[in-house]
Short mmCIF file of C-alpha atoms in Angstrom, two decimals:
data_model
loop_
_atom_site.label_atom_id
_atom_site.label_comp_id
_atom_site.label_asym_id
_atom_site.label_seq_id
_atom_site.Cartn_x
_atom_site.Cartn_y
_atom_site.Cartn_z
CA UNK L 6 -4.55 35.06 -12.84
CA UNK L 7 -5.91 34.12 -9.40
CA UNK L 8 -4.34 30.84 -8.23
CA UNK L 9 -6.82 27.83 -7.96
CA UNK L 10 -6.82 26.64 -4.13
CA UNK L 11 -6.41 23.06 -3.56
CA UNK L 12 -7.62 21.01 -0.31
CA UNK L 13 -6.81 17.38 0.11
CA UNK L 14 -9.52 14.99 1.92
CA UNK L 15 -7.62 12.11 3.14
CA UNK L 16 -3.93 11.90 4.20
CA UNK L 17 -2.89 8.54 3.07
CA UNK L 18 -0.24 7.35 0.59
CA UNK L 19 -1.84 8.81 -2.48
CA UNK L 20 -2.71 11.97 -0.84
CA UNK L 21 0.92 12.15 -0.12
CA UNK L 22 2.13 11.70 -3.68
CA UNK L 23 -0.29 14.50 -4.79
CA UNK L 24 0.84 16.86 -2.15
CA UNK L 25 4.22 16.57 -3.34
CA UNK L 26 3.35 16.70 -7.28
CA UNK L 27 1.02 19.57 -6.98
CA UNK L 28 4.03 21.84 -6.31
CA UNK L 29 4.83 21.38 -9.82
CA UNK L 30 1.61 22.80 -11.10
CA UNK L 31 1.76 26.41 -12.16
CA UNK L 32 -1.55 28.42 -11.12
CA UNK L 33 -2.47 25.79 -8.35
CA UNK L 34 -1.81 26.27 -4.57
CA UNK L 35 -2.40 23.64 -2.08
CA UNK L 36 -3.87 25.40 1.09
CA UNK L 37 -5.62 22.82 3.07
CA UNK L 38 -5.74 19.22 4.25
CA UNK L 39 -8.38 17.36 6.00
CA UNK L 40 -8.29 14.08 8.21
CA UNK L 41 -10.67 12.28 10.67
CA UNK L 42 -8.00 13.16 13.30
CA UNK L 43 -6.60 16.74 13.63
CA UNK L 44 -3.05 15.43 14.60
CA UNK L 45 -2.96 13.52 11.20
CA UNK L 46 -4.10 16.72 9.14
CA UNK L 47 -1.49 18.57 11.48
CA UNK L 48 1.50 16.31 10.76
CA UNK L 49 0.52 16.06 6.74
CA UNK L 50 0.43 19.94 6.68
CA UNK L 51 3.61 20.43 8.43
CA UNK L 52 5.57 17.89 5.94
CA UNK L 53 3.94 19.45 2.86
CA UNK L 54 4.13 23.19 4.30
CA UNK L 55 0.39 23.42 3.92
CA UNK L 56 -1.12 26.34 5.90
CA UNK L 57 -4.69 24.95 6.91
CA UNK L 58 -5.06 21.65 8.70
CA UNK L 59 -8.74 20.54 9.38
CA UNK L 60 -9.67 17.65 11.89
CA UNK L 61 -12.76 16.75 9.93
CA UNK L 62 -13.76 16.20 6.19
CA UNK L 63 -16.66 18.65 6.93
CA UNK L 64 -14.63 21.44 8.35
CA UNK L 65 -12.36 21.05 4.97
CA UNK L 66 -15.31 21.06 2.92
CA UNK L 67 -16.91 24.25 4.58
CA UNK L 68 -13.73 26.22 4.38
CA UNK L 69 -14.03 29.44 2.31
CA UNK L 70 -10.31 29.25 1.33
CA UNK L 71 -10.52 26.12 -0.81
CA UNK L 72 -11.91 26.17 -4.42
CA UNK L 73 -11.45 22.46 -5.09
CA UNK L 74 -10.67 19.47 -3.27
CA UNK L 75 -9.05 16.12 -4.31
CA UNK L 76 -10.85 13.29 -2.66
CA UNK L 77 -8.06 10.63 -1.64
CA UNK L 78 -10.12 8.17 0.67
CA UNK L 79 -10.62 4.54 0.17
CA UNK L 80 -13.06 3.37 -2.63
CA UNK L 81 -15.97 3.02 -0.42
CA UNK L 82 -16.03 6.66 0.76
CA UNK L 83 -15.53 8.22 -2.43
CA UNK L 84 -19.51 8.69 -2.95
CA UNK L 85 -20.16 10.40 0.72
CA UNK L 86 -17.23 12.29 0.35
CA UNK L 87 -17.74 13.65 -2.97
CA UNK L 88 -21.26 14.64 -2.10
CA UNK L 89 -20.00 16.25 1.03
CA UNK L 90 -17.82 18.48 -0.57
CA UNK L 91 -20.38 19.28 -3.40
CA UNK L 92 -23.01 20.21 -0.89
CA UNK L 93 -20.52 22.79 0.42
CA UNK L 94 -20.15 24.07 -2.93
CA UNK L 95 -16.45 22.68 -3.60
CA UNK L 96 -15.40 21.35 -7.00
CA UNK L 97 -13.97 17.79 -6.83
CA UNK L 98 -11.43 15.53 -8.41
CA UNK L 99 -12.16 12.14 -7.00
CA UNK L 100 -9.61 9.25 -6.97
CA UNK L 101 -10.52 6.08 -8.84
CA UNK L 102 -12.62 4.14 -8.74
CA UNK L 103 -14.87 7.42 -8.91
CA UNK L 104 -17.78 5.25 -7.14
CA UNK L 105 -18.66 1.81 -6.10
CA UNK L 106 -21.07 1.41 -8.79
CA UNK L 107 -22.91 3.47 -11.51
CA UNK L 108 -25.76 4.43 -9.46
CA UNK L 109 -23.53 6.23 -7.06
CA UNK L 110 -21.63 7.93 -9.80
CA UNK L 111 -24.82 9.29 -11.58
CA UNK L 112 -25.86 10.81 -8.14
CA UNK L 113 -22.57 12.46 -7.68
CA UNK L 114 -22.69 13.55 -11.50
CA UNK L 115 -26.21 14.94 -10.99
CA UNK L 116 -25.54 16.96 -8.00
CA UNK L 117 -22.33 18.53 -9.58
CA UNK L 118 -24.63 19.36 -12.72
CA UNK L 119 -27.28 20.93 -10.45
CA UNK L 120 -24.89 22.96 -8.74
CA UNK L 121 -22.95 23.67 -11.66
CA UNK L 122 -19.46 22.68 -9.92
CA UNK L 123 -16.42 21.08 -11.53
CA UNK L 124 -16.17 17.30 -11.02
CA UNK L 125 -13.50 14.85 -12.34
CA UNK L 126 -12.52 11.41 -12.21
CA UNK L 127 -9.09 11.17 -11.26
CA UNK L 128 -7.78 8.40 -13.33
CA UNK L 129 -4.47 9.68 -13.66
CA UNK L 130 -3.32 7.53 -16.54
CA UNK L 131 -5.44 9.37 -18.88
CA UNK L 132 -3.64 12.40 -18.36
CA UNK L 133 0.06 11.05 -18.70
CA UNK L 134 2.30 11.89 -21.81
CA UNK L 135 2.96 8.27 -23.15
CA UNK L 136 -0.80 7.52 -22.91
CA UNK L 137 -1.94 10.67 -24.50
CA UNK L 138 0.80 10.08 -27.25
CA UNK L 139 -0.63 6.47 -27.81
CA UNK L 140 -4.33 7.76 -28.12
CA UNK L 141 -3.34 10.17 -30.50
CA UNK L 142 -1.27 7.82 -32.60
CA UNK L 143 -4.58 5.34 -32.75
CA UNK L 144 -6.61 8.25 -33.66
CA UNK L 145 -4.54 9.23 -36.43
CA UNK L 146 -4.34 5.76 -37.85
CA UNK L 147 -0.57 4.90 -37.06
CA UNK L 148 -1.52 1.26 -36.64
CA UNK L 149 -4.43 1.13 -39.09
CA UNK L 150 -7.73 -0.20 -37.57
CA UNK L 151 -7.44 -1.74 -34.16
CA UNK L 152 -8.33 -5.45 -33.87
CA UNK L 153 -6.83 -6.58 -30.69
CA UNK L 154 -6.14 -4.87 -27.37
CA UNK L 155 -4.20 -7.03 -24.48
CA UNK L 156 -3.96 -5.54 -21.22
CA UNK L 157 -2.85 -7.11 -17.97
CA UNK L 158 -2.26 -5.87 -14.43
CA UNK L 159 -1.17 -7.98 -11.43
CA UNK L 160 0.72 -8.57 -8.32
CA UNK L 161 1.27 -10.71 -5.62
CA UNK L 162 -0.22 -9.36 -2.54
CA UNK L 163 1.01 -10.35 0.95
CA UNK L 164 -1.05 -12.69 2.87
CA UNK L 165 -3.25 -10.26 4.75
CA UNK L 166 -6.90 -11.07 5.48
CA UNK L 167 -7.55 -7.71 6.90
CA UNK L 168 -6.34 -5.92 3.76
CA UNK L 169 -8.88 -3.30 2.21
CA UNK L 170 -8.16 -5.37 -1.02
CA UNK L 171 -10.07 -8.48 0.31
CA UNK L 172 -12.70 -6.41 1.78
CA UNK L 173 -16.17 -6.29 0.20
CA UNK L 174 -17.33 -3.48 2.14
CA UNK L 175 -14.43 -1.29 1.00
CA UNK L 176 -14.85 -2.25 -2.56
CA UNK L 177 -12.05 -4.72 -2.57
CA UNK L 178 -10.82 -7.30 -5.28
CA UNK L 179 -8.58 -7.10 -8.24
CA UNK L 180 -10.99 -5.73 -10.65
CA UNK L 181 -11.89 -2.29 -8.83
CA UNK L 182 -8.25 -1.60 -7.82
CA UNK L 183 -6.02 -2.37 -10.57
CA UNK L 184 -8.34 -4.14 -13.37
CA UNK L 185 -10.01 -0.92 -13.65
CA UNK L 186 -7.10 0.45 -15.57
CA UNK L 187 -7.30 -2.24 -18.17
CA UNK L 188 -11.06 -2.00 -18.51
CA UNK L 189 -10.87 1.78 -18.97
CA UNK L 190 -7.99 1.57 -21.68
CA UNK L 191 -10.07 -0.89 -23.78
CA UNK L 192 -13.02 1.55 -23.60
CA UNK L 193 -11.00 4.49 -24.44
CA UNK L 194 -9.40 2.76 -27.51
CA UNK L 195 -12.20 0.72 -28.64
CA UNK L 196 -15.50 1.97 -27.11
CA UNK L 197 -18.22 0.25 -25.29
CA UNK L 198 -18.04 -3.68 -26.26
CA UNK L 199 -21.16 -5.39 -27.71
CA UNK L 200 -20.66 -8.32 -25.60
CA UNK L 201 -18.60 -9.19 -22.47
CA UNK L 202 -17.32 -12.54 -20.91
CA UNK L 203 -15.96 -12.91 -17.52
CA UNK L 204 -14.10 -15.70 -15.79
CA UNK L 205 -12.86 -14.95 -12.15
CA UNK L 206 -11.61 -16.68 -8.97
CA UNK L 207 -13.21 -15.54 -5.79
CA UNK L 208 -11.45 -15.07 -2.42
CA UNK L 209 -13.07 -16.43 0.76
CA UNK L 210 -14.27 -12.83 1.49
CA UNK L 211 -16.29 -12.84 -1.87
CA UNK L 212 -14.18 -10.48 -4.05
CA UNK L 213 -12.05 -11.45 -7.10
CA UNK L 214 -8.47 -12.36 -6.70
CA UNK L 215 -8.43 -12.97 -10.46
CA UNK L 216 -10.46 -11.71 -13.06
CA UNK L 217 -10.35 -12.30 -16.92
CA UNK L 218 -12.46 -10.45 -19.05
CA UNK L 219 -13.17 -10.60 -22.98
CA UNK L 220 -14.78 -7.75 -24.87
CA UNK L 221 -16.14 -8.46 -28.25
CA UNK L 222 -17.18 -5.73 -31.01
CA UNK L 223 -19.45 -6.07 -34.12
CA UNK L 224 -16.55 -5.12 -36.32
CA UNK L 225 -14.59 -8.03 -35.13
CA UNK L 226 -12.24 -6.40 -32.68
CA UNK L 227 -11.50 -7.96 -29.39
CA UNK L 228 -9.94 -6.78 -26.09
CA UNK L 229 -8.43 -9.62 -23.54
CA UNK L 230 -8.12 -8.01 -19.91
CA UNK L 231 -6.71 -9.77 -17.07
CA UNK L 232 -5.86 -8.64 -13.41
CA UNK L 233 -5.02 -10.40 -10.51
CA UNK L 234 -3.70 -10.16 -6.90
CA UNK L 235 -2.24 -13.56 -6.91
CA UNK L 236 0.99 -13.15 -9.45
CA UNK L 237 3.23 -10.59 -10.70
CA UNK L 238 2.28 -10.03 -14.09
CA UNK L 239 3.98 -7.75 -16.91
CA UNK L 240 1.41 -5.12 -16.40
CA UNK L 241 1.73 -3.89 -20.14
CA UNK L 242 -0.65 -3.06 -22.93
CA UNK L 243 -0.55 -4.08 -26.62
CA UNK L 244 -2.68 -2.15 -28.97
CA UNK L 245 -2.70 -4.15 -32.36
CA UNK L 246 -3.93 -3.03 -35.55
CA UNK L 247 -4.06 -3.96 -39.26
CA UNK L 248 -0.94 -1.67 -39.76
CA UNK L 249 1.19 -1.81 -36.55
CA UNK L 250 1.01 -2.24 -33.09
CA UNK L 251 1.83 -0.11 -29.89
CA UNK L 252 3.16 -1.35 -26.66
CA UNK L 253 2.93 0.41 -23.56
CA UNK L 254 5.74 -1.00 -21.42
CA UNK L 255 5.43 -2.03 -17.72
CA UNK L 256 3.81 -0.31 -15.62
CA UNK L 257 1.46 0.83 -18.37
CA UNK L 258 -0.29 3.02 -15.98
CA UNK L 259 2.47 4.93 -14.60
CA UNK L 260 4.36 7.89 -16.20
CA UNK L 261 7.66 5.98 -16.50
CA UNK L 262 5.99 3.74 -19.08
CA UNK L 263 7.32 3.72 -22.67
CA UNK L 264 5.97 3.26 -26.17
CA UNK L 265 7.31 0.54 -28.47
CA UNK L 266 5.86 1.26 -32.02
CA UNK L 267 6.08 -1.72 -34.55
CA UNK L 268 5.38 -0.83 -38.04
CA UNK L 269 6.50 -2.49 -41.34
CA UNK L 270 8.66 -4.88 -39.59
CA UNK L 271 10.56 -2.23 -37.63
CA UNK L 272 10.45 -1.45 -33.95
CA UNK L 273 10.97 2.04 -32.74
CA UNK L 274 10.90 3.39 -29.16
CA UNK L 275 9.44 6.65 -29.12
CA UNK L 276 10.77 9.38 -26.90
CA UNK L 277 8.47 10.29 -24.30
CA UNK L 278 9.24 13.15 -21.73
CA UNK L 279 8.55 12.61 -18.13
CA UNK L 280 9.03 15.77 -16.04
CA UNK L 281 9.66 13.83 -12.60
CA UNK L 282 7.57 13.59 -9.73
CA UNK L 283 5.04 10.59 -9.13
CA UNK L 284 3.03 11.47 -12.13
CA UNK L 285 0.00 13.12 -10.36
CA UNK L 286 1.01 16.88 -11.59
CA UNK L 287 -0.66 15.85 -15.04
CA UNK L 288 -4.25 15.37 -13.82
CA UNK L 289 -3.93 18.23 -11.11
CA UNK L 290 -2.69 20.53 -13.99
CA UNK L 291 -5.65 19.57 -16.16
CA UNK L 292 -8.06 19.88 -13.52
CA UNK L 293 -6.62 23.23 -12.63
CA UNK L 294 -6.87 24.54 -16.27
CA UNK L 295 -10.35 23.27 -16.21
CA UNK L 296 -11.21 25.35 -13.26
CA UNK L 297 -9.53 28.62 -14.76
CA UNK L 298 -11.84 28.18 -17.78
CA UNK L 299 -14.97 27.79 -15.59
CA UNK L 300 -15.76 24.33 -16.85
CA UNK L 301 -17.86 21.97 -14.87
CA UNK L 302 -16.51 18.58 -16.43
CA UNK L 303 -13.13 17.54 -18.16
CA UNK L 304 -13.18 17.59 -22.04
CA UNK L 305 -10.85 14.68 -21.58
CA UNK L 306 -12.60 12.49 -18.76
CA UNK L 307 -16.29 13.51 -19.31
CA UNK L 308 -18.98 12.61 -17.25
CA UNK L 309 -20.20 10.15 -19.94
CA UNK L 310 -17.04 8.59 -20.02
CA UNK L 311 -17.24 8.17 -16.22
CA UNK L 312 -20.50 6.68 -16.36
CA UNK L 313 -19.80 4.36 -19.33
CA UNK L 314 -16.81 3.02 -17.10
CA UNK L 315 -18.97 2.52 -14.05
CA UNK L 316 -21.58 0.82 -15.87
CA UNK L 317 -19.04 -1.68 -17.63
CA UNK L 318 -17.54 -2.38 -14.13
CA UNK L 319 -20.94 -3.08 -12.75
CA UNK L 320 -21.65 -5.48 -15.62
CA UNK L 321 -18.41 -7.34 -14.97
CA UNK L 322 -19.29 -7.64 -11.53
CA UNK L 323 -22.80 -9.05 -12.40
CA UNK L 324 -21.30 -11.58 -14.75
CA UNK L 325 -18.80 -12.76 -12.11
CA UNK L 326 -21.17 -12.65 -9.37
CA UNK L 327 -19.39 -9.86 -7.16
CA UNK L 328 -21.96 -7.97 -5.05
CA UNK L 329 -20.89 -5.02 -2.61
CA UNK L 330 -22.67 -4.69 0.55
CA UNK L 331 -25.84 -2.68 0.23
CA UNK L 332 -26.32 -3.28 -3.57
#
């Protein structure tokens, strides 16, 4: 079958990891990369042996040699960059967070549907083997009915007032950068909560340095989620049911995470195969397969799931008093 031709929009750290890993994907060919500076695009393409460097995002989006574009720019640019690609009839895999809010996400999805183009949220954890195994075990009842989910993600960032993580205009704060993983996992396992409580510590710039979230459900289940830029946390997840527990070890969002299964007083370490690389090949492989099948959305990360996540993130920020410029 014809190979799916990929382009990368942005040439930063995540783009570099993706470029390295997509070489592991059968049926995918990385043919182009775009940067705001042609010299950056040329250096990136030379490093990864990519034939087509472009000195603007629009030039990349206009290329007839590209089928799908991985958007790897900062948070605040995802909306505009994705719309640019879609307007030029390119499918898109957009890095997380998919957008800054649900309004932007809905606009992106509406355009993709109008043009019948594939569009997917690049929450790579959803595609990783250990996470897929955890979800399958939960759905098959391996731990009974889930009653508690505990998730945390935190690191102590270096003091830098110019960091994007502290800039409201760039979608800064712990929630949108790392807390999104804990929120997504709770939604995936337990669904949309019936009530949400939020406690957070704001920085001088007005973003969250620390964020504590509680989800409550009508069936009595609860999720406790914590993210911080102020301390190094275990960064693990415990999914606890009436008949056992699954622990995703640190760092739970990466492919190196392992699964500990606690059942009937016994602890079992499950053997999860990791094929090497950074782990971005799994989402690239899934998106490539979707493209080959002519799909316009992923059955794994549907548009409805993406919108739900963005709506919940909006509500968490509303409850915590976090507002981004222009909202």
